[in-house]
Tab-separated table of C-alpha atoms and ligand atoms in Angstrom:
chain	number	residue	atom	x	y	z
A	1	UNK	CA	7.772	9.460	5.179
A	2	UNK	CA	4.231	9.890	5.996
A	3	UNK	CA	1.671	7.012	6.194
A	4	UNK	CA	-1.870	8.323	4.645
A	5	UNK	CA	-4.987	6.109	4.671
A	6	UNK	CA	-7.960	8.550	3.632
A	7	UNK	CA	-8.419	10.136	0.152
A	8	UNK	CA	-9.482	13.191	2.158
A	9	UNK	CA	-5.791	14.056	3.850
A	10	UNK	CA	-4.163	12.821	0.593
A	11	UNK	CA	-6.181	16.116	-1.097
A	12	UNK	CA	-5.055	18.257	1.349
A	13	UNK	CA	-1.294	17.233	1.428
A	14	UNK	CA	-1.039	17.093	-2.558
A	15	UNK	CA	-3.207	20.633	-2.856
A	16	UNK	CA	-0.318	21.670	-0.225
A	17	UNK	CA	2.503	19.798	-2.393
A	18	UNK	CA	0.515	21.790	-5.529
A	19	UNK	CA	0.438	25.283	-4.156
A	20	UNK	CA	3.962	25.228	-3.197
A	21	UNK	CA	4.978	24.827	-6.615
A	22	UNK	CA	6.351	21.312	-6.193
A	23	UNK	CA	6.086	18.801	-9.112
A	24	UNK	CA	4.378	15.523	-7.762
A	25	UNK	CA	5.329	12.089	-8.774
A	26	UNK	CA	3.302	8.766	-7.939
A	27	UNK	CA	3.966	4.928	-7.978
A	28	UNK	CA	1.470	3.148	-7.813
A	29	UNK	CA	1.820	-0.852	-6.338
A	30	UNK	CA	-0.030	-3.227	-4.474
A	31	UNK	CA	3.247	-3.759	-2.455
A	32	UNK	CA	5.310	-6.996	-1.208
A	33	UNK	CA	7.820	-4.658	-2.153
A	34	UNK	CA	11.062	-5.372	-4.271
A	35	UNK	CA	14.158	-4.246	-5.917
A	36	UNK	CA	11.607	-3.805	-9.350
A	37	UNK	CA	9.584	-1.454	-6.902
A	38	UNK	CA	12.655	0.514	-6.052
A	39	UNK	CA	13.667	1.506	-9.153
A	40	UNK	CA	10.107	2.869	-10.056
A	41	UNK	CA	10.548	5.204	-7.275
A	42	UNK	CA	14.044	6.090	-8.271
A	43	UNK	CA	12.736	7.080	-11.485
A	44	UNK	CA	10.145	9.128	-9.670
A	45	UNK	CA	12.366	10.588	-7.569
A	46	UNK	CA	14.541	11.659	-10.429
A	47	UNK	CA	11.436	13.296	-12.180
A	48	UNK	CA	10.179	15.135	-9.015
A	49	UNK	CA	10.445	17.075	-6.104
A	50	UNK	CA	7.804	14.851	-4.327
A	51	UNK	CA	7.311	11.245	-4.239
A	52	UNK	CA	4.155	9.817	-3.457
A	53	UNK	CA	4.283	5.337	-3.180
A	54	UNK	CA	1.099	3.967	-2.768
A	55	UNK	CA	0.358	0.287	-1.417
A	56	UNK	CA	-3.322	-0.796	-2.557
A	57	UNK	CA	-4.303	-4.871	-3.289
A	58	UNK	CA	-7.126	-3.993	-5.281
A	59	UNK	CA	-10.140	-6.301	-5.410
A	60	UNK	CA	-11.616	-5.189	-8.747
A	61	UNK	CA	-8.531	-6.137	-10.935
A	62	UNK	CA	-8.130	-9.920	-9.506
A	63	UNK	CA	-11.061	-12.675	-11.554
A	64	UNK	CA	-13.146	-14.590	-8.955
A	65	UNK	CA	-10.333	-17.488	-8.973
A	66	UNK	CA	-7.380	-15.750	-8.913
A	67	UNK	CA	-5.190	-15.011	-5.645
A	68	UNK	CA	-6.270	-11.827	-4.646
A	69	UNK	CA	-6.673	-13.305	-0.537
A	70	UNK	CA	-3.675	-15.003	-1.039
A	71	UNK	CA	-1.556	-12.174	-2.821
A	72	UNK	CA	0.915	-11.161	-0.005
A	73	UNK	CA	0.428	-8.172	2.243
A	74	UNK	CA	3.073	-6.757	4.372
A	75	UNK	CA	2.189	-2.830	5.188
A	76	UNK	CA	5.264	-2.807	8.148
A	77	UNK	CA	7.691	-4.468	6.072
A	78	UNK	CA	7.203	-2.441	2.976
A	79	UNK	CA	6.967	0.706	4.999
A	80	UNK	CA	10.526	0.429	6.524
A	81	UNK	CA	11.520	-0.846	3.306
A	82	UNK	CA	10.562	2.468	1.835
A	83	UNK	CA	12.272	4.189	4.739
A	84	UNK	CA	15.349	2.804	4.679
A	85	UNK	CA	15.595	3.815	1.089
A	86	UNK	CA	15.109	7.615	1.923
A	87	UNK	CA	13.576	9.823	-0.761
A	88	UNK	CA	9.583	8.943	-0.346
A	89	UNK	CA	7.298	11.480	1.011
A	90	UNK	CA	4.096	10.065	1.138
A	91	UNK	CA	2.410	6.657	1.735
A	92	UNK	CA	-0.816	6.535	0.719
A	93	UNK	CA	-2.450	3.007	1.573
A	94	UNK	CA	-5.985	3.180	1.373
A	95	UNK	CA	-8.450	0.845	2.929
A	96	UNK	CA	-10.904	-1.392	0.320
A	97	UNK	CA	-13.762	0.237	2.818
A	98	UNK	CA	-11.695	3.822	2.005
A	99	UNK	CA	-11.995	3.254	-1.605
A	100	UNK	CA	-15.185	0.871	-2.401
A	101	UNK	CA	-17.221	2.692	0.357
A	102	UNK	CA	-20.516	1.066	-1.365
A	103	UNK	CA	-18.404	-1.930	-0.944
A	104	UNK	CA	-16.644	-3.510	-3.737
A	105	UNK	CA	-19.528	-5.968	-5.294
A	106	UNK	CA	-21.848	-2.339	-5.622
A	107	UNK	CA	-18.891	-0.601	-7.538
A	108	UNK	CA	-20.932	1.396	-10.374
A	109	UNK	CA	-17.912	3.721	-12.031
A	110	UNK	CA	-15.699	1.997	-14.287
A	111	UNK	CA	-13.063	3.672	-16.692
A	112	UNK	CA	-12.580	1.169	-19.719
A	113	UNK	CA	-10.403	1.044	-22.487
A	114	UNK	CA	-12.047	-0.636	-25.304
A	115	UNK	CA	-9.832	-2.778	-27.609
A	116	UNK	CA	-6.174	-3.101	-26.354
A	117	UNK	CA	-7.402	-5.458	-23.376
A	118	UNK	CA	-8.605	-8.349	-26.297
A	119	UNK	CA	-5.307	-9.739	-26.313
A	120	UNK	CA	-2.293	-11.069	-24.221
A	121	UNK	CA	-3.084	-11.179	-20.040
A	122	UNK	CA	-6.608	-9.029	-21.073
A	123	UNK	CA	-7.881	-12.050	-23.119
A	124	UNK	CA	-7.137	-14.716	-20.470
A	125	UNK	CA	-7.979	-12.308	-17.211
A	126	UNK	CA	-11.303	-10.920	-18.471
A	127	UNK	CA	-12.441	-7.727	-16.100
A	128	UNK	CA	-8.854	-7.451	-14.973
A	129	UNK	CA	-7.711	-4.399	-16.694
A	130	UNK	CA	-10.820	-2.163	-16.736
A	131	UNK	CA	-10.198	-2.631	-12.935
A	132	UNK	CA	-6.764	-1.527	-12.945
A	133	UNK	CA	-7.642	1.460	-15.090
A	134	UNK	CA	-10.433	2.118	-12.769
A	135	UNK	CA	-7.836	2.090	-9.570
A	136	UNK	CA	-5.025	4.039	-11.415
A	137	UNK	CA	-8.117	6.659	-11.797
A	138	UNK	CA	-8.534	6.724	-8.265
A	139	UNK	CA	-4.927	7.054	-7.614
A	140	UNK	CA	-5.005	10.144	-9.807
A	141	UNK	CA	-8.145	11.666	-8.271
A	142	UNK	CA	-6.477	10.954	-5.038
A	143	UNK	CA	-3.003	11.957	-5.257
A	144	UNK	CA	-2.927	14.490	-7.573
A	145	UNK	CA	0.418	13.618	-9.439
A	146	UNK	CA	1.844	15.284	-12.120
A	147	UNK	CA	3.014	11.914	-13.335
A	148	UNK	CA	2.864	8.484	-12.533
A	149	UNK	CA	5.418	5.611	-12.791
A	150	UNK	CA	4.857	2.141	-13.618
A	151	UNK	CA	7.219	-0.861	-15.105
A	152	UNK	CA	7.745	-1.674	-17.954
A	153	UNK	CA	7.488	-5.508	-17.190
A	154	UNK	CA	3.598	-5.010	-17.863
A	155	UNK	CA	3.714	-4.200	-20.947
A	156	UNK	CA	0.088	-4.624	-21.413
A	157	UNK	CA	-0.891	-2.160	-18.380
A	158	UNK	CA	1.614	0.629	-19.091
A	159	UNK	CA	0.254	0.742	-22.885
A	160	UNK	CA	-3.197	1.113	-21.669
A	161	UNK	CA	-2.452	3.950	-19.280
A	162	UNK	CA	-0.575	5.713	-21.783
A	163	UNK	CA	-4.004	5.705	-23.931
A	164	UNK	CA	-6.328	6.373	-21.394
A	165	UNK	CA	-4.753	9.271	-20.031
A	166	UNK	CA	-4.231	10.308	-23.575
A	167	UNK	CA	-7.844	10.048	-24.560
A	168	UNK	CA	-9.287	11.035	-21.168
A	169	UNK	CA	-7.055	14.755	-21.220
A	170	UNK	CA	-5.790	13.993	-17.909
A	171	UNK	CA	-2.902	15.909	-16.559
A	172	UNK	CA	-0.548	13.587	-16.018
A	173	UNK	CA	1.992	11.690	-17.534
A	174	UNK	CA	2.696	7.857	-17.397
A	175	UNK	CA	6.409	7.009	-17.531
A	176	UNK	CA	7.728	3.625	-17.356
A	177	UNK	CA	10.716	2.588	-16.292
A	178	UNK	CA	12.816	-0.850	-17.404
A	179	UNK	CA	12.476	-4.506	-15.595
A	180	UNK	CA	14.393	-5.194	-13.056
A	181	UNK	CA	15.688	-9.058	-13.094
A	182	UNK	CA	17.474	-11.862	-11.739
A	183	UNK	CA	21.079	-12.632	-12.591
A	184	UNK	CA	19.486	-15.349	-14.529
A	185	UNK	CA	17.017	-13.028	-16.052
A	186	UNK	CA	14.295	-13.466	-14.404
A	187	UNK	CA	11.798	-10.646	-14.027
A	188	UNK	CA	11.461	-9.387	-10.433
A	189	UNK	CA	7.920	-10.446	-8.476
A	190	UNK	CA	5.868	-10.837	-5.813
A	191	UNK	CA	4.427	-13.906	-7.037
A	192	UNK	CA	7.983	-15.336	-7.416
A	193	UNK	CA	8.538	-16.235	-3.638
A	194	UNK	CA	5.962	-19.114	-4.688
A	195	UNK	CA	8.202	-21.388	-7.147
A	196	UNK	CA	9.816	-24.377	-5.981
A	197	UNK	CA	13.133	-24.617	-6.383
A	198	UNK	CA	12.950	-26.950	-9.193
A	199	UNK	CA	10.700	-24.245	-10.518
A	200	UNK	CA	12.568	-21.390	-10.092
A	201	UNK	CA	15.325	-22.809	-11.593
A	202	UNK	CA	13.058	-23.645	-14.638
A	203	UNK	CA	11.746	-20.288	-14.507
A	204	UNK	CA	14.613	-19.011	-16.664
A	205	UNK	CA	13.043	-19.847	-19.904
A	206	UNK	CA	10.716	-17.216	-19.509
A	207	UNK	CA	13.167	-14.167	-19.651
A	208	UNK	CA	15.341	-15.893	-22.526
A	209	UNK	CA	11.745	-16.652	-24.772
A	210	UNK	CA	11.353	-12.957	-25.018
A	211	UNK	CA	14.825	-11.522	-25.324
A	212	UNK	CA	14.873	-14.030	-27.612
A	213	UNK	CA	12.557	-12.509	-30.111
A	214	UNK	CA	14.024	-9.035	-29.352
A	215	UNK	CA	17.097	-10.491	-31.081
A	216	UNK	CA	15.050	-11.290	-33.972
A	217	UNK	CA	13.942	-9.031	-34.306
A	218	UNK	CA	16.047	-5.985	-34.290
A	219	UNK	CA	17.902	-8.553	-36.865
A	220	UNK	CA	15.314	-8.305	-39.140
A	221	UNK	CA	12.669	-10.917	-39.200
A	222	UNK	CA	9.324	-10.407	-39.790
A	223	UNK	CA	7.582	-13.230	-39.731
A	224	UNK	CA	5.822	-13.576	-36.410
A	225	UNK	CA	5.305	-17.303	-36.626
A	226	UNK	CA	9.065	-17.965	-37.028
A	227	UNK	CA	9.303	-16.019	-33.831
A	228	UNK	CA	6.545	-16.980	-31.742
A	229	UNK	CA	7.766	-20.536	-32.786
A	230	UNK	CA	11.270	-19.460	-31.059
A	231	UNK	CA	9.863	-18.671	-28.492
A	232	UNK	CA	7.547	-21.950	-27.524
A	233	UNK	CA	10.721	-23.647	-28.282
A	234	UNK	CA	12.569	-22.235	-25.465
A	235	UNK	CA	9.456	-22.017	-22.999
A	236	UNK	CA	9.698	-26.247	-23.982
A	237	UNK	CA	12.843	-26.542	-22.291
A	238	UNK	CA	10.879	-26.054	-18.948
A	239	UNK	CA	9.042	-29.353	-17.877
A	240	UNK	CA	6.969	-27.716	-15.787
A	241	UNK	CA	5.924	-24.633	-17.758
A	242	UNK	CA	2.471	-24.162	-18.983
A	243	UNK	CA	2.555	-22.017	-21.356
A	244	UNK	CA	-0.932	-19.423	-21.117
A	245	UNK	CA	0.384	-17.295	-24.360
A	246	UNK	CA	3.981	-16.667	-26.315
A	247	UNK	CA	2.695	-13.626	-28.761
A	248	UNK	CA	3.695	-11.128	-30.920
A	249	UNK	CA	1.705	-7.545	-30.772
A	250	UNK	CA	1.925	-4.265	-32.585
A	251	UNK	CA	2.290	-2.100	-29.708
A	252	UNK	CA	-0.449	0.910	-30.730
A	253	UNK	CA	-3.457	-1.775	-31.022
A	254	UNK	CA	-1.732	-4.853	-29.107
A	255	UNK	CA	-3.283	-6.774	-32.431
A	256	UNK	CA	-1.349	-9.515	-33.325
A	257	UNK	CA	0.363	-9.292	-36.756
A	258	UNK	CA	1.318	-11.553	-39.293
A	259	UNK	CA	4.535	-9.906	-40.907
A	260	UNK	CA	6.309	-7.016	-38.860
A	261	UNK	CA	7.424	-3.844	-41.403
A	262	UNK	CA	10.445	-2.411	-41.678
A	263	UNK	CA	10.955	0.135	-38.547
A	264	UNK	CA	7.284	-0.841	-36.653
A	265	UNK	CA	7.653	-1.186	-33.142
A	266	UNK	CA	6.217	-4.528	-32.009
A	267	UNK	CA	6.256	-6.227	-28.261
A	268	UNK	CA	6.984	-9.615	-27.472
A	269	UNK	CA	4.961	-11.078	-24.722
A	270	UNK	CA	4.374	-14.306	-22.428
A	271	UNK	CA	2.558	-15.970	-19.776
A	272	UNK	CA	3.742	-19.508	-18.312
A	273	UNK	CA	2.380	-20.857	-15.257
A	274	UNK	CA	4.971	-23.129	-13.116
A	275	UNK	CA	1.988	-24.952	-11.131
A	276	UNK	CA	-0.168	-22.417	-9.784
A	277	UNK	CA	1.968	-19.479	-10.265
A	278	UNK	CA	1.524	-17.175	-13.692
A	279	UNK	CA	5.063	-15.657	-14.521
A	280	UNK	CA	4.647	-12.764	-17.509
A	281	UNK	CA	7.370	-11.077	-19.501
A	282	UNK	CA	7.740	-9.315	-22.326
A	283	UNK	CA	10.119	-7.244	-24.495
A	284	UNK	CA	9.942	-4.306	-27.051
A	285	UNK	CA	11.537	-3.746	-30.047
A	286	UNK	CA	11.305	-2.217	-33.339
A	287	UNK	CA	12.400	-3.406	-36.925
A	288	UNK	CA	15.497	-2.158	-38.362
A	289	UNK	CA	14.359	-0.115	-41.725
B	1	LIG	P1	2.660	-4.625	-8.548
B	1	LIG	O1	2.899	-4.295	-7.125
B	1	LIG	O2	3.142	-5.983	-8.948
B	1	LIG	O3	1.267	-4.310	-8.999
B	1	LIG	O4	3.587	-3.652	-9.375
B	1	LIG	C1	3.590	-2.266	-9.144
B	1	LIG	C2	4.425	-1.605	-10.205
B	1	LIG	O5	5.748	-2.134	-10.168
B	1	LIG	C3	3.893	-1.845	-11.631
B	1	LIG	O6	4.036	-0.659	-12.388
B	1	LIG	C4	4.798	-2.935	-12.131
B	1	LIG	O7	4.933	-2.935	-13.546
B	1	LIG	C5	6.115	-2.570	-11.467
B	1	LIG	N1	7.019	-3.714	-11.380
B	1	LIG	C6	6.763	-4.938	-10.855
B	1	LIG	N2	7.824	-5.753	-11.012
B	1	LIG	C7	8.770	-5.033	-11.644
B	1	LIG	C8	10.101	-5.313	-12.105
B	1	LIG	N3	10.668	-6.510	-11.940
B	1	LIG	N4	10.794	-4.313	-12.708
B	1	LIG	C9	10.228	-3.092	-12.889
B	1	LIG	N5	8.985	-2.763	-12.485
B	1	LIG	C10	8.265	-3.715	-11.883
C-alpha cells in the first residue's frame, strides 16, 4: 500500500490504474479507522481490481462549533491498520493546504444539492453537507474511481451522493454497504470512544429506536406519528440522551410524511447526543403492499 499526499501523483497513478484496464474503487473517510471502515473496503475490494482508501478531516463539512480540532487523527495507526488488512492499493491523504490551496475560509467552488439537506442532520448542521458533497467531488476529480463506497449508517449522505452523481452525469457509481455494530447494536464510530461508561451503556437505545420502526414498519403501519412516537419512547429509556431528531423520511425527497403507502420505501432516522457527543442511526425499509 502506497501513501499519496498530492492530487497531482494521485492523477498519474489512477490514469496508470485507467490505462491498464483496471476497474478503480474508492472509500472515502476521514479515518480513526474501524471495523465499519473495513467492511467499506471489503465491499470495494469485492467490486474492483483496485482499491483506493482515502483519510481526509475535512474543514468545510464541520459548523464553526462542532469538533472538527478535536475529531481524532491517527495517519500511522490507520495506515498499518489498512496494512495489516491486505487488499488496499492506494492511500491518498491529502493535506487541507493540498486541497484548500486558497486556504479554506477563500473556498469559492461549492457543489450543492438543493432540497434533500432541509431535513434530518442537514437541518440541524447547516453548511455541513454541501461541504461533504464538495469533498466527495474532489475525491472524484482526484482519484478517478469508477465507484465509490460509503455506509449506509449515513443515510442522509449516501442519498445525496446517489443524486448528485446522478444529476451531475458523473462516471461513477456510489454503493453503500450495511452498518457495522456492536453486539448491543450499537452503530460503529469514531465519536464513540467519547461516551462514558454510563453512557455507552445507555447508548443502546439508539440502535433499538430505529430497528424499532423497521419492525413497524415492514408490519404494516403507516402512520408516522405512531412510529416516531415508538421511537422517542425508547430513546426515553436513556437518562442521559438528548434527543436532536427521531424522524420518519421518504427516502427520494428525505420529506417527512404523514401516512407511509403501501410498498414506499421510507428511512427511519435519529440523532441523540449523550453529553457532548451526537450518536446518529437510521434504518430503511419499505411497506409491505
Ligand atoms: P467517517 O470516517 O466517519 O466519515 O466515515 C467514512 C465512511 O465510513 C462513511 O461512508 C461512513 O458512512 C462509513 N461508516 C462509518 N461508520 C460505519 C459503520 N459503523 N458501518 C458502516 N459504515 C460506516
Amino acid at each position: 500500500m502506497r501513501l499519496v499526499q498530492t492530487v497531482k501523483a494521485m492523477h498519474e497513478l489512477a490514469n496508470h490504474e485507467r490505462r491498464a484496464g483496471k476497474s478503480l474503487a474508492l472509500v472515502p473517510t476521514m479515518g480513526a479507522l474501524h471495523r465499519g471502515h473495513l467492511a467499506l473496503v471489503e465491499e470495494a475490494k469485492k467490486r474492483a481490481d483496485h482499491v483506493t482508501v482515502s483519510i481526509f478531516v475535512n474543514p468545510t463539512q464541520f459548523g464553526p462549533n462542532e469538533d472538527y480540532s478535536q475529531y481524532p487523527r491517527q495517519l500511522d495507526a490507520d495506515q498499518s491498520l489498512l496494512r495489516e488488512l491486505g487488499g488496499v492499493d492506494l492511500l491518498f491523504a491529502p493535506t487541507v493546504q493540498e486541497f484548500y490551496p486558497f486556504g479554506v475560509a477563500n473556498y469559492l467552488s461549492w457543489i450543492t444539492v438543493d432540497r434533500l439537506d432541509e431535513h434530518l442532520c442537514g437541518r440541524f448542521r447547516p453548511g455541513h453537507f454541501r461541504g461533504v458533497t464538495t469533498v466527495v467531488s474532489k475525491l472524484f476529480n482526484s482519484c478517478k474511481p469508477h465507484l465509490g463506497v460509503f455506509g449506509l449508517k449515513d443515510a442522509q449522505q449516501y442519498l445525496i451522493l446517489q443524486r448528485m452523481v446522478s444529476e451531475l452525469s458523473m462516471d461513477v457509481s456510489v454503493v453503500g454497504s450495511p452498518t457495522i455494530r456492536e453486539a448491543d447494536g450499537l452503530a460503529l464510530s469514531s465519536r464513540n470512544r467519547y461516551l462514558s461508561i454510563e453512557e455507552r451503556r445507555q447508548s443502546v437505545v439508539v440502535s433499538r429506536a430505529v430497528s424499532r420502526a423497521r419492525q413497524m414498519v415492514e408490519e404494516g403501519e403507516q402512520r408516522v406519528e405512531a412510529i416516531v412516537e415508538a421511537m422517542l419512547d425508547i430513546l426515553g429509556e436513556a437518562p442521559s440522551a438528548q434527543v436532536q431528531y427521531a424522524e420518519v423520511v421518504e427516502t427520494e425527497t428525505i420529506q417527512p410524511i404523514k401516512t407511509i403507502q403501501p410498498g414506499q420505501e421510507v428511512l427511519a432516522a435519529v440523532a441523540v447526543f449523550f453529553g457532548k457527543t451526537r450518536l446518529i442511526d437510521s434504518s430503511f425499509s419499505v411497506s409491505p403492499i
